[in-house]
Coordinates of C-alpha atoms in Angstrom, one line a residue:
Chain A
M1 CA 51.6 34.5 34.3
S2 CA 49.1 33.4 32.2
L3 CA 48.0 30.7 33.9
K4 CA 47.4 33.2 36.8
K5 CA 45.1 35.4 34.7
L6 CA 43.1 32.2 33.3
G7 CA 42.9 30.9 37.1
L8 CA 41.5 34.6 38.2
A9 CA 38.8 34.5 35.1
F10 CA 37.6 31.3 36.5
V11 CA 36.9 32.8 39.7
A12 CA 35.9 36.0 38.3
V13 CA 33.0 34.1 36.0
A14 CA 32.0 32.1 38.9
L15 CA 31.4 35.0 41.2
T16 CA 29.4 36.7 39.0
V17 CA 27.3 33.6 38.2
S18 CA 26.7 33.1 41.7
T19 CA 25.9 36.9 42.7
L20 CA 23.5 36.8 39.8
T21 CA 21.6 33.6 40.9
G22 CA 21.8 34.8 44.5
C23 CA 20.1 38.0 43.4
G24 CA 17.4 36.4 41.4
Q25 CA 17.0 34.1 44.8
G26 CA 16.7 37.2 46.7
A27 CA 14.4 39.2 44.7
K28 CA 11.9 36.5 44.8
D29 CA 11.8 36.3 48.7
A30 CA 10.3 39.2 48.8
G31 CA 6.8 38.3 48.0
A32 CA 6.8 34.6 49.6
T33 CA 4.3 33.0 51.6
K34 CA 5.3 31.1 54.9
A35 CA 5.8 27.6 53.5
S36 CA 9.5 27.0 52.6
G37 CA 11.8 23.7 51.9
S38 CA 11.8 21.2 49.4
I39 CA 9.7 18.5 47.9
K40 CA 11.3 16.0 45.7
I41 CA 9.2 14.1 43.3
D42 CA 10.0 11.3 40.7
G43 CA 8.6 8.6 38.9
S44 CA 6.2 7.8 35.9
S45 CA 6.5 9.9 32.7
T46 CA 2.9 9.4 32.3
V47 CA 1.7 11.2 35.6
F48 CA 4.6 13.6 35.0
P49 CA 2.2 16.3 32.9
I50 CA -0.4 16.4 35.6
T51 CA 2.4 16.7 38.6
E52 CA 4.4 19.5 36.6
A53 CA 1.1 21.5 36.1
V54 CA 0.4 21.3 39.9
A55 CA 4.2 21.9 40.8
E56 CA 4.3 24.8 38.4
E57 CA 1.1 26.3 40.2
F58 CA 2.0 25.7 43.7
Q59 CA 5.6 27.0 43.3
K60 CA 3.7 30.2 41.9
A61 CA 1.9 30.6 45.4
N62 CA 4.7 29.6 47.4
P63 CA 8.1 30.7 45.7
N64 CA 10.3 29.5 48.9
V65 CA 9.3 26.1 48.2
K66 CA 11.9 24.1 45.7
V67 CA 9.3 21.6 43.8
T68 CA 11.8 19.2 41.6
V69 CA 9.8 16.6 39.6
G70 CA 12.0 13.9 37.6
V71 CA 11.0 11.3 35.1
S72 CA 12.4 7.9 35.9
G73 CA 9.4 5.7 35.2
T74 CA 7.1 4.1 37.7
G75 CA 9.4 1.5 38.8
G76 CA 12.5 3.7 38.7
G77 CA 10.6 6.2 41.0
F78 CA 9.6 3.4 43.5
K79 CA 12.6 2.2 43.7
K80 CA 14.0 5.8 45.2
F81 CA 10.7 6.0 46.7
V82 CA 11.0 2.8 49.1
A83 CA 15.0 3.8 49.9
G84 CA 13.3 6.6 51.5
D85 CA 14.8 9.1 48.6
L86 CA 11.5 10.8 47.8
D87 CA 8.6 12.7 49.3
I88 CA 6.2 11.6 46.3
S89 CA 6.5 9.2 43.8
N90 CA 4.3 9.3 40.4
A91 CA 3.0 5.9 39.6
S92 CA 0.9 4.7 36.9
R93 CA 0.2 1.4 38.3
T94 CA -0.5 0.4 41.9
I95 CA 2.7 -0.6 44.1
K96 CA 3.8 -4.3 43.7
D97 CA 4.4 -6.9 46.5
A98 CA 8.3 -6.8 46.1
E99 CA 8.2 -2.8 46.2
K100 CA 6.1 -3.2 49.4
T101 CA 8.4 -5.5 51.1
Q102 CA 11.5 -2.9 50.8
A103 CA 9.6 -0.1 51.9
T104 CA 8.8 -1.8 55.3
S105 CA 12.0 -2.9 55.7
N106 CA 13.6 0.6 55.3
K107 CA 10.5 1.8 57.3
V108 CA 9.0 3.7 54.7
D109 CA 5.0 4.2 55.2
Y110 CA 3.0 5.6 52.6
V111 CA -0.5 7.0 51.6
E112 CA -1.7 6.3 48.2
I113 CA -3.7 8.5 46.4
P114 CA -5.5 8.7 43.0
I115 CA -5.5 11.3 41.0
A116 CA -6.7 10.9 37.5
Y117 CA -7.6 8.4 34.9
D118 CA -5.6 7.7 31.7
G119 CA -7.1 5.5 28.5
I120 CA -4.8 3.8 26.2
S121 CA -6.4 4.4 22.7
I122 CA -6.0 2.3 19.8
V123 CA -5.3 4.1 16.4
V124 CA -5.2 3.6 12.7
N125 CA -4.2 5.5 9.9
K126 CA -6.9 8.1 8.4
A127 CA -7.0 6.3 5.0
N128 CA -7.6 2.8 7.0
T129 CA -11.4 2.3 5.5
W130 CA -11.9 -1.1 6.5
V131 CA -11.3 -1.2 10.4
D132 CA -14.5 -0.1 12.1
K133 CA -13.6 -1.7 15.7
L134 CA -11.8 -4.5 17.3
T135 CA -12.7 -6.9 20.0
V136 CA -10.3 -7.8 22.9
A137 CA -9.9 -11.0 21.5
E138 CA -8.5 -9.7 18.2
L139 CA -6.2 -7.5 19.8
K140 CA -5.0 -10.2 22.0
K141 CA -4.5 -12.1 18.4
I142 CA -2.8 -9.4 17.4
W143 CA -0.3 -8.6 20.3
E144 CA 0.4 -11.8 22.0
P145 CA 3.6 -13.5 21.8
N146 CA 4.4 -15.8 18.7
S147 CA 1.1 -14.1 17.2
K148 CA 0.6 -15.4 13.6
V149 CA -0.9 -12.1 12.6
K150 CA 1.1 -10.8 9.4
T151 CA -1.8 -9.1 7.6
W152 CA -5.1 -7.3 8.0
K153 CA -6.8 -10.6 6.7
D154 CA -5.5 -12.4 9.6
I155 CA -7.4 -10.4 11.8
R156 CA -10.7 -10.7 9.6
P157 CA -10.6 -12.6 6.4
N158 CA -12.9 -9.3 4.9
W159 CA -10.0 -7.1 5.4
P160 CA -7.1 -6.8 2.9
A161 CA -4.3 -8.9 2.8
E162 CA -1.6 -5.9 3.2
P163 CA 1.0 -6.3 5.6
I164 CA 0.1 -4.9 9.0
K165 CA 2.7 -2.3 10.8
L166 CA 2.5 -2.1 14.4
Y167 CA 3.5 0.6 17.0
G168 CA 3.6 0.6 20.5
P169 CA 5.4 2.2 23.6
G170 CA 8.7 0.1 24.7
T171 CA 9.1 -2.2 27.2
D172 CA 10.2 0.1 29.9
S173 CA 6.7 1.8 29.8
G174 CA 3.7 1.7 32.3
T175 CA 1.6 1.8 29.3
F176 CA 3.1 -1.2 27.8
E177 CA 2.8 -2.8 31.3
Y178 CA -0.9 -2.2 31.5
F179 CA -1.7 -2.8 27.9
T180 CA 0.1 -6.4 28.1
E181 CA -1.8 -7.1 31.4
A182 CA -5.2 -5.8 30.1
I183 CA -5.1 -7.5 26.8
V184 CA -2.6 -10.3 26.8
G185 CA -3.5 -11.1 29.8
E186 CA 0.2 -11.2 31.4
A187 CA 2.0 -7.9 32.0
K188 CA 5.1 -7.6 29.9
K189 CA 4.2 -10.3 27.4
S190 CA 3.7 -8.9 24.1
R191 CA 4.9 -10.0 20.5
P192 CA 8.4 -8.3 20.0
D193 CA 8.3 -7.5 16.4
Y194 CA 6.7 -4.0 16.3
N195 CA 7.9 -0.6 15.9
Q196 CA 8.9 0.5 19.3
S197 CA 9.5 3.7 21.2
E198 CA 9.6 5.5 24.8
D199 CA 8.5 8.5 23.1
D200 CA 4.7 8.8 22.0
N201 CA 5.2 11.5 19.4
V202 CA 7.1 9.2 17.3
L203 CA 4.1 6.2 17.8
V204 CA 1.8 9.1 16.4
T205 CA 4.1 10.1 13.4
G206 CA 4.4 6.6 12.5
V207 CA 0.7 6.0 12.3
K208 CA 0.0 8.8 10.4
G209 CA 2.3 7.8 8.0
D210 CA 1.7 4.6 7.1
K211 CA -1.9 3.3 6.0
N212 CA -1.5 -0.3 7.2
S213 CA -0.6 0.8 10.5
L214 CA -2.0 -0.2 13.9
G215 CA -1.0 1.6 17.5
Y216 CA -1.4 2.0 21.0
F217 CA -0.7 5.3 23.2
G218 CA -1.8 7.2 25.8
F219 CA -5.3 8.8 25.6
S220 CA -3.9 12.6 25.4
Y221 CA -1.6 11.9 22.4
Y222 CA -4.7 10.7 20.6
E223 CA -6.5 14.0 21.5
E224 CA -3.6 16.2 20.6
N225 CA -3.5 14.6 17.2
A226 CA -7.5 13.9 16.4
K227 CA -7.7 15.3 13.3
E228 CA -4.8 13.4 12.1
L229 CA -5.6 9.8 13.2
K230 CA -8.8 7.6 13.4
L231 CA -9.6 5.9 16.8
V232 CA -10.7 2.3 17.0
P233 CA -13.9 1.8 19.4
I234 CA -13.2 -1.5 21.4
E235 CA -16.0 -4.2 21.6
T236 CA -15.9 -5.4 25.2
G237 CA -17.3 -9.3 26.3
N238 CA -20.6 -8.4 26.3
G239 CA -21.1 -7.0 22.6
K240 CA -21.0 -3.4 23.7
T241 CA -18.6 -1.4 21.6
V242 CA -16.9 1.7 23.1
S243 CA -14.6 4.5 22.1
P244 CA -12.3 6.0 24.5
T245 CA -13.9 9.5 25.3
M246 CA -13.6 12.0 28.7
E247 CA -16.9 10.3 29.6
T248 CA -16.5 6.8 28.7
I249 CA -12.8 6.8 30.9
K250 CA -14.4 8.4 33.4
D251 CA -17.0 6.3 34.2
G252 CA -15.4 3.3 33.8
S253 CA -17.3 1.8 30.4
Y254 CA -14.2 2.0 28.2
K255 CA -12.8 -1.4 29.6
P256 CA -10.3 -2.9 30.1
L257 CA -8.2 -0.1 28.6
S258 CA -8.5 2.7 31.2
R259 CA -6.3 2.9 34.3
P260 CA -6.2 5.2 37.1
L261 CA -2.8 7.2 37.9
F262 CA -1.4 7.5 41.4
I263 CA 0.8 9.8 43.7
Y264 CA 2.2 7.7 46.6
V265 CA 3.4 10.0 49.6
S266 CA 5.8 9.0 52.0
K267 CA 4.0 9.6 55.5
T268 CA 7.3 11.0 57.1
S269 CA 7.1 13.6 54.5
L270 CA 3.7 14.3 54.8
Q271 CA 4.9 15.7 58.7
K272 CA 6.5 18.5 56.7
P273 CA 4.0 21.5 56.4
E274 CA 5.3 22.1 52.5
V275 CA 4.8 18.7 51.4
K276 CA 1.1 18.3 53.5
S277 CA 0.1 21.8 51.7
F278 CA 1.6 20.8 48.3
V279 CA -0.3 17.3 48.4
K280 CA -3.5 19.0 49.7
Y281 CA -3.1 21.8 46.6
Y282 CA -2.5 18.7 44.4
V283 CA -6.2 16.8 45.1
E284 CA -7.8 20.0 45.7
N285 CA -6.8 21.3 41.9
A286 CA -6.2 17.8 40.3
E287 CA -9.6 17.9 38.8
E288 CA -9.4 21.4 36.9
L289 CA -5.3 20.7 36.1
T290 CA -5.9 17.0 34.9
K291 CA -8.2 18.5 32.4
A292 CA -5.9 21.1 31.0
V293 CA -3.1 18.6 30.4
H294 CA -5.7 16.1 28.3
Y295 CA -6.2 13.7 31.2
V296 CA -9.4 12.4 32.8
P297 CA -10.5 13.4 36.4
L298 CA -11.6 11.5 39.1
K299 CA -15.0 11.9 40.0
K300 CA -15.7 14.8 43.1
E301 CA -16.0 11.9 46.0
E302 CA -12.9 10.1 44.7
Y303 CA -11.0 13.6 45.3
Q304 CA -12.6 13.8 48.6
A305 CA -11.8 10.4 49.8
G306 CA -8.0 11.3 48.7
L307 CA -7.9 14.3 50.5
S308 CA -9.1 12.8 54.0
K309 CA -6.1 10.3 53.5
V310 CA -3.9 13.5 53.9
N311 CA -5.5 15.3 56.6
Chain B
M1 CA 48.9 1.5 -23.8
G2 CA 50.5 4.6 -22.4
Q3 CA 48.1 7.0 -23.7
G4 CA 44.9 4.8 -22.5
N5 CA 46.8 4.5 -18.8
W6 CA 47.2 8.0 -18.7
R7 CA 43.6 8.6 -19.6
I8 CA 42.4 6.5 -17.0
R9 CA 44.6 7.9 -14.2
K10 CA 43.1 11.4 -15.3
I11 CA 39.9 10.0 -15.3
T12 CA 40.2 8.4 -11.5
D13 CA 42.0 11.8 -10.5
R14 CA 38.5 13.8 -11.7
F15 CA 36.3 10.8 -10.1
A16 CA 38.5 11.0 -6.8
K17 CA 37.8 14.6 -6.5
I18 CA 34.2 14.8 -7.3
A19 CA 33.6 11.4 -4.7
F20 CA 35.2 13.7 -2.2
L21 CA 33.5 17.0 -2.9
C22 CA 30.0 15.2 -3.0
A23 CA 31.3 13.8 0.8
T24 CA 32.1 17.0 2.2
L25 CA 28.6 18.8 0.5
F26 CA 26.8 15.8 2.0
G27 CA 27.5 16.5 5.6
I28 CA 27.2 20.4 5.0
A29 CA 24.0 19.9 3.3
F30 CA 22.7 17.9 6.2
L31 CA 23.9 20.7 8.3
G32 CA 22.6 23.3 6.4
V33 CA 19.1 21.7 6.2
L34 CA 18.9 20.9 10.2
L35 CA 20.1 24.4 11.0
Y36 CA 17.4 26.0 8.7
R37 CA 14.7 23.7 10.1
I38 CA 15.5 24.7 13.7
V39 CA 15.9 28.2 13.5
A40 CA 12.7 28.2 11.1
D41 CA 10.8 26.6 13.9
G42 CA 12.4 27.9 17.0
A43 CA 13.5 31.9 15.9
G44 CA 9.7 32.8 16.5
W45 CA 10.1 31.7 20.3
L46 CA 13.4 33.5 21.2
N47 CA 12.6 36.6 23.3
W48 CA 13.4 37.6 26.8
D49 CA 10.9 35.5 28.5
F50 CA 12.3 32.7 27.3
F51 CA 15.4 33.2 28.8
T52 CA 13.8 34.2 32.2
N53 CA 11.0 31.6 32.5
F54 CA 10.8 28.1 33.5
S55 CA 9.5 24.9 32.5
S56 CA 5.8 25.2 31.9
R57 CA 2.8 23.3 30.4
F58 CA 1.9 26.5 28.8
P59 CA 4.1 26.5 25.6
A60 CA 3.8 30.4 25.9
K61 CA 5.1 30.4 29.2
A62 CA 8.0 27.8 29.0
G63 CA 11.5 28.7 29.2
V64 CA 15.0 27.7 29.7
A65 CA 16.1 29.7 32.5
A66 CA 16.6 26.7 35.0
A67 CA 18.1 24.5 32.4
L68 CA 20.7 27.4 31.0
V69 CA 22.1 28.5 34.6
G70 CA 22.4 24.3 35.2
S71 CA 24.3 23.8 32.0
I72 CA 26.4 27.0 32.9
W73 CA 27.0 25.6 36.6
I74 CA 28.1 22.2 35.0
V75 CA 30.7 24.0 32.7
L76 CA 32.2 26.5 35.1
L77 CA 32.7 24.1 37.9
T78 CA 33.7 20.9 35.5
G79 CA 36.2 23.4 33.3
P80 CA 38.7 24.1 36.4
I81 CA 38.7 20.5 37.9
A82 CA 38.9 18.9 34.7
F83 CA 41.7 21.3 33.5
F84 CA 43.6 21.0 36.7
L85 CA 43.2 17.0 36.7
G86 CA 43.9 16.5 32.9
V87 CA 46.9 18.7 32.5
G88 CA 48.4 17.6 35.6
T89 CA 48.0 13.6 34.1
A90 CA 49.5 14.9 31.1
L91 CA 52.5 16.9 32.7
Y92 CA 53.3 13.7 34.8
L93 CA 53.2 11.6 32.2
E94 CA 55.3 13.7 29.8
E95 CA 57.7 15.5 31.8
Y96 CA 58.3 13.6 35.2
T97 CA 58.0 9.8 34.2
K98 CA 60.4 7.5 31.9
K99 CA 58.6 5.2 29.7
S100 CA 57.9 1.9 31.3
W101 CA 55.2 -0.5 31.9
F102 CA 53.5 1.4 34.4
T103 CA 53.2 4.6 32.2
R104 CA 52.2 2.3 29.3
L105 CA 49.7 0.6 31.3
I106 CA 48.1 4.4 32.5
Q107 CA 48.3 5.2 28.6
V108 CA 46.4 2.5 27.3
N109 CA 43.8 2.9 30.1
I110 CA 43.2 6.7 29.3
H111 CA 42.7 5.6 25.8
N112 CA 40.2 3.2 26.5
L113 CA 38.3 5.2 28.8
A114 CA 37.8 7.9 26.0
G115 CA 35.9 5.3 24.3
V116 CA 33.8 4.2 26.9
P117 CA 30.2 4.9 26.9
S118 CA 29.1 8.2 28.6
I119 CA 26.1 6.1 30.6
V120 CA 28.8 4.2 32.4
Y121 CA 30.3 7.4 33.7
G122 CA 26.8 8.3 35.0
I123 CA 26.3 4.8 36.6
L124 CA 30.0 5.2 38.0
G125 CA 29.0 8.9 39.3
L126 CA 25.6 7.2 41.1
A127 CA 27.6 5.3 42.9
V128 CA 30.7 7.2 43.9
F129 CA 29.4 10.4 44.1
V130 CA 25.6 10.4 44.8
Q131 CA 25.4 7.5 47.1
G132 CA 29.0 7.3 48.3
L133 CA 30.3 10.6 49.1
M134 CA 26.3 11.2 50.0
L135 CA 26.3 14.3 47.5
G136 CA 23.1 13.6 46.5
Q137 CA 21.4 14.7 43.1
A138 CA 23.3 17.9 43.1
V139 CA 25.1 20.1 40.8
L140 CA 28.6 18.8 42.0
A141 CA 27.9 15.3 41.7
G142 CA 26.6 16.3 38.1
V143 CA 30.0 18.3 38.1
F144 CA 32.2 15.3 39.3
T145 CA 30.9 12.7 37.0
M146 CA 31.1 15.4 34.0
S147 CA 35.2 16.0 35.0
L148 CA 35.5 12.0 34.8
L149 CA 33.7 11.9 31.4
V150 CA 36.0 14.6 29.9
L151 CA 38.9 13.8 31.8
P152 CA 40.7 11.2 28.9
I153 CA 40.3 13.8 26.3
I154 CA 41.9 16.6 28.1
V155 CA 44.8 14.3 29.0
V156 CA 45.2 13.2 25.4
S157 CA 45.1 16.3 24.0
S158 CA 47.3 17.9 26.7
Q159 CA 49.9 15.5 26.2
E160 CA 49.9 16.1 22.5
A161 CA 50.6 19.9 23.2
I162 CA 53.3 19.1 25.6
R163 CA 54.7 16.7 23.3
S164 CA 54.9 19.4 20.6
V165 CA 57.1 22.1 22.9
P166 CA 60.2 22.0 21.2
Q167 CA 62.9 19.8 23.4
H168 CA 65.5 22.6 22.7
M169 CA 63.1 25.5 24.6
R170 CA 63.3 23.0 27.7
N171 CA 67.3 22.9 27.2
A172 CA 67.7 26.6 26.7
S173 CA 65.8 27.2 30.2
Y174 CA 67.9 24.4 31.8
A175 CA 71.2 26.0 30.4
L176 CA 70.5 29.3 32.1
G177 CA 70.1 27.4 35.4
A178 CA 66.2 26.6 35.7
S179 CA 65.2 24.2 37.8
K180 CA 62.6 21.4 36.8
W181 CA 59.3 23.5 38.2
Q182 CA 60.3 26.8 36.8
T183 CA 61.0 25.1 33.0
I184 CA 57.8 23.5 33.4
S185 CA 55.9 26.5 34.5
R186 CA 57.9 29.4 32.4
V187 CA 58.4 27.5 29.4
V188 CA 56.1 24.7 28.7
I189 CA 52.6 25.3 30.0
P190 CA 52.8 28.7 28.6
T191 CA 53.9 27.2 24.9
A192 CA 51.9 24.7 25.3
L193 CA 48.5 26.6 26.6
P194 CA 47.1 27.5 23.5
N195 CA 46.4 23.8 22.2
I196 CA 45.9 22.5 26.0
L197 CA 42.9 25.3 26.1
T198 CA 41.6 24.1 22.8
G199 CA 41.6 20.8 24.0
V200 CA 39.7 21.6 27.3
I201 CA 37.1 23.8 25.6
L202 CA 36.4 21.3 22.9
A203 CA 36.1 18.7 25.9
L204 CA 33.7 21.1 27.8
S205 CA 31.9 21.8 24.8
R206 CA 31.1 17.9 24.6
A207 CA 30.1 17.9 28.3
I208 CA 27.5 20.8 27.5
G209 CA 25.6 18.3 25.5
E210 CA 25.7 15.4 27.4
T211 CA 22.5 14.2 28.6
A212 CA 22.7 10.5 29.5
P213 CA 25.1 10.3 32.6
L214 CA 23.3 13.5 34.1
V215 CA 19.9 12.0 33.9
V216 CA 21.5 8.5 35.8
V217 CA 23.3 11.0 38.4
G218 CA 19.7 12.4 39.2
A219 CA 19.2 15.7 37.1
L220 CA 15.6 16.3 36.8
T221 CA 13.0 17.4 34.5
F222 CA 10.9 20.1 36.6
V223 CA 13.2 22.5 38.1
A224 CA 11.4 25.9 38.1
F225 CA 14.1 27.8 40.3
V226 CA 17.8 28.6 39.4
P227 CA 20.2 26.4 41.5
A228 CA 21.6 28.8 43.6
S229 CA 24.7 26.4 45.2
P230 CA 26.4 23.7 44.1
M231 CA 24.2 21.7 46.7
D232 CA 21.0 22.4 44.8
P233 CA 19.2 19.9 42.3
F234 CA 19.3 20.9 38.7
T235 CA 18.4 20.4 35.3
V236 CA 20.6 21.1 32.2
L237 CA 19.5 22.1 28.4
P238 CA 19.9 18.7 26.8
I239 CA 17.2 17.4 29.5
Q240 CA 14.9 20.1 28.7
I241 CA 15.3 20.1 25.2
F242 CA 14.4 16.0 25.3
N243 CA 11.6 16.8 27.7
W244 CA 9.9 19.3 25.3
T245 CA 10.2 17.1 22.2
S246 CA 8.5 14.1 23.9
R247 CA 5.1 16.2 24.6
P248 CA 2.2 16.0 22.8
Q249 CA 1.3 19.4 21.7
D250 CA 3.3 20.7 18.6
D251 CA 4.4 24.2 20.2
F252 CA 6.5 22.3 22.3
R253 CA 8.4 21.0 19.3
A254 CA 8.8 24.5 18.3
I255 CA 10.3 25.6 21.4
A256 CA 12.6 22.8 21.7
A257 CA 13.9 24.0 18.6
A258 CA 14.2 27.4 20.3
G259 CA 16.4 25.7 23.0
I260 CA 18.6 24.0 20.8
I261 CA 19.1 27.4 19.3
V262 CA 20.0 28.5 23.0
L263 CA 22.4 25.4 23.0
L264 CA 24.0 26.1 19.7
V265 CA 25.0 29.4 20.6
V266 CA 26.4 28.5 23.4
L267 CA 28.6 25.8 22.0
L268 CA 29.6 28.1 19.3
T269 CA 30.8 30.5 21.5
M270 CA 32.7 28.2 23.6
N271 CA 34.3 26.9 20.4
L272 CA 34.7 30.3 19.5
L273 CA 36.4 31.3 22.8
A274 CA 38.9 28.4 22.1
V275 CA 39.6 29.5 18.3
Y276 CA 40.3 33.2 20.0
L277 CA 42.5 31.7 23.1
R278 CA 44.8 29.8 20.4
N279 CA 45.1 32.9 18.0
K280 CA 46.2 35.2 21.2
Y281 CA 48.6 33.1 22.9
Q282 CA 50.3 31.8 20.0
K283 CA 51.6 35.3 18.9
R284 CA 53.7 35.1 21.5
Y285 CA 56.2 32.9 20.1

């Protein structure tokens, strides 16, 4: 008898929940626009904040469309995308040849739309008085595999002989992949003995708390913590020294550490009106929304070019 | 010599007492600090909007609606499935089979399964439920995965509960002419139920805090609607909290703390329910 009661209780609670959620759904239907259906997005954690901002606004305007965004990383997102499981894939790099081949064999046709720039910022502790800038060659010397750099003195002889503490993203990160390719010269080749975290806040906290630290992570994390970190300008090949700012990232002068971010849209999904209107909404509002989440927007004509791929 | 020995034993006694007191206080002190930090950070963000809003890029507009309902879905559906499978297995092993190499094999496997890392269940769930049964990244796929995850815990605790039912009660039932099923359903289960329920609810408490297997199965990060059926995509509280902690803005860390408070309240409520059920049903025997 108590078993029966228990079963009844379970059923009762389940029913209550489903009616409650059902009601919520019904109430929302009232003010809905025409578009309905679902849009599945997954991929890069770097692109996530932008796509989330777009999804949030789009969802408000179209309550009947169910937009979901996952964070599987660029590689993880493409894996699902080329299998045909996604409508849109967030990517912090362009699609690789191996992934293209899979897409073709699964008959997944797609369009690539750049949506923003991201800069990788090199930062040191506020109390660090000696670092004025770093050259690309010096960065390579610090981060390459089998690096001999153990103290600041190993970089430049007039810097202190204090041990250097390095902070950077973990090996699954798109930022890691991009940084190693741009600085070391080969993607995913890095010295392994540094403090790794997939969570950029951990890197920020690490650099903040250690006078001899040096770290790299996405520009938006520097922007949010600008008062507590010291940004290191980068000297490129021709002797020009550039700090990452909205302007230098946008006009491409912050080389080689600025990169474009993309969304990949399946052409089959573009046939669906809700996906098409979402992508149009994305590109049309990208300039404003990327700024809001501290990324760097593209130029107007670049957005125009993206839009023409959809229409 | 006897005198000195006695003194050493007394000192050892006192030392042991102090050492174990320290061990106890160490855990409690850390728990206290953690709770204080979380409540101090998060309490200010707790209001009605926090429960009705969805994930947002604006701290002030962010809420746990989708995650909370997702977590509730998972627990409500995992509960009955895991209960039926777990208690059924325990009854079979304790009441129906004789000890043999076969039951010992099952027993060893169940104990081993209890120690398997949860992410392995996630991979299993992805292969079997999401792709194999074509459930997709739906609530139901998460529910089945979670049921498997907590099953060994429920089986083991139910077995303990059933074993603790005195043999003379079964004998009394048989003496009155009751059949095996009558004895089990009217004597064994009701007597063991309080302890079984405690085990089940504690296992479900574990399920509600799990993140890794659900991420693998395909729980999402941005879901701005409440899952209305078991076939809908979903997110859960731990995933939402994790996402908030990894954002650049400081405010989101406070919101993560608020999310942790919600999760703690859900967990404590479940544990209280376990205590209540145990006390209530134990009085009858």
